[in-house]
Amino acid sequence: MSLIKGFHHLTAGVSGAQEDIDFYVKLLGQSLVKKTVLLDGDEPIYHLYYGNANGDAGTLVTSFPFRQRGVKARPGSGQIRVINYSVPRDSLDFWQARFAARKLPFETVSTRFGEQRLRFQHPCGIEFDLVATERDTRPACVASDIPEQFAIRGVHSITLSLREVAESIIFMKEALDFRYVGEEGPYHRFEIAGGGPGTVVEFQHEPDRLQGSSIYGEGTIHHVAFAVDNVDQQMVLKDRLMSMGHIDTSESVHRNYFRSMYFKMPGGVMFEATTTDIGFLIDEPREALGAEFQLPPWLKERKDELLGRLEPIAV
Ligand SMILES: [Fe+2]
């Protein structure tokens, strides 16, 4: 058994909070499952979590709306370039019509590793693909105006932009236990655990793409978090990374809903190993996930002050 079970979440720096909600909830039919704040730094920035209605690991994409602070990140290599959501086969026509009705640009459907995919963009410029697959058995993300037969199932895969791939291929296999699935043009594909949607990492070899920034800021995906069972498993992974010479790993950081251990892969992309043994039900029940602004115990007294410094949002 691999330590990593698949994706937990992806985290991106976006522009405005309201346009981010409009994109994930109103356009893509995701549920806002947690409204809280970024726990690094003194100035409040929202931390918005989107996924299926249960907030299951592997469906989660989270946003820091950084326009408020005026910090822009630079897209480039050494970053996650594309978030790929999985949708059922024969659903891309529905999504093209939906984007067209809203006058949103999208590209023509392309095929990679035998799967059709539709490229579009978040308002902050981050690239997304909808990948049509029969292999995703996870429940649909429920939305009132998206029929279940076309609805997103969760994160299918991520696409990393890398200037060089050799060391990173070794790292995925030997440090993280991913299996190498194959290559197609500049793409290399890996999967872990049971394989299939929710476990797939792709490299896009782009030797001429300039290095992107690592900061929190508008317009880039900051990191990917992989699911591990608990802190014990997280520390087994940390020890393994350290023993191989990958000593730039973080401690287990308290993130209220989980514990996070951060590490950089050789191509420069920030990875995280996240525990799944706490979860989002510690401060609100399943049926009310995302309804109220939530803060960790150590910030609760400052709720009014912090909210007053954040832009108003409505779902
Ligand atoms: Fe994270």
Coordinates of N, CA, C and O and ligand atoms in Angstrom, one line a residue, residues 8-11 47 49 62 64 223-225 255 258 260 262 272 274, ligand 1:
H8 N -5.8 15.2 -2.2 CA -6.7 15.8 -1.1 C -7.2 17.1 -1.7 O -8.4 17.2 -1.9
H9 N -6.3 18.1 -1.9 CA -6.8 19.3 -2.5 C -5.7 20.0 -3.4 O -4.6 19.6 -3.3
L10 N -6.2 21.0 -4.1 CA -5.3 21.8 -4.9 C -5.5 23.2 -4.4 O -6.7 23.6 -4.1
T11 N -4.5 24.1 -4.3 CA -4.7 25.4 -3.8 C -4.1 26.4 -4.8 O -3.0 26.3 -5.2
H47 N -9.8 32.0 2.7 CA -9.5 30.6 2.1 C -10.8 29.9 1.8 O -11.6 29.6 2.8
Y49 N -13.0 26.8 0.1 CA -12.8 25.4 -0.3 C -14.0 25.0 -1.1 O -15.2 25.2 -0.7
T62 N -9.1 24.8 -3.6 CA -9.2 25.9 -2.7 C -8.6 27.1 -3.2 O -7.6 27.0 -4.1
F64 N -7.2 31.3 -2.6 CA -6.8 32.5 -1.8 C -7.0 33.7 -2.8 O -6.3 33.8 -3.8
H223 N 0.0 25.0 -4.9 CA 0.5 23.6 -4.5 C -0.6 22.6 -4.7 O -1.8 22.9 -4.9
V224 N -0.2 21.3 -4.7 CA -1.1 20.2 -4.7 C -0.9 19.4 -3.4 O 0.2 19.3 -2.9
A225 N -2.0 19.0 -2.8 CA -1.9 18.2 -1.5 C -2.4 16.8 -1.8 O -3.5 16.6 -2.4
R255 N -3.4 22.8 10.4 CA -4.3 23.6 9.5 C -5.8 23.4 9.9 O -6.7 23.5 9.0
F258 N -7.0 19.7 9.0 CA -6.0 18.6 8.7 C -4.6 19.1 9.1 O -4.4 20.2 9.6
S260 N -0.7 19.4 7.7 CA 0.0 19.4 6.4 C 1.5 19.3 6.5 O 2.1 20.0 7.4
Y262 N 4.8 19.9 4.0 CA 5.1 20.4 2.7 C 6.5 20.0 2.2 O 7.4 19.9 3.1
E272 N 2.3 18.7 -0.9 CA 1.9 18.7 0.4 C 1.3 17.3 0.7 O 0.7 16.7 -0.2
T274 N -1.3 15.6 3.2 CA -2.4 16.1 4.1 C -3.1 14.9 4.7 O -3.4 13.9 4.1
Ligands
FE1 FE -2.7 22.9 1.1

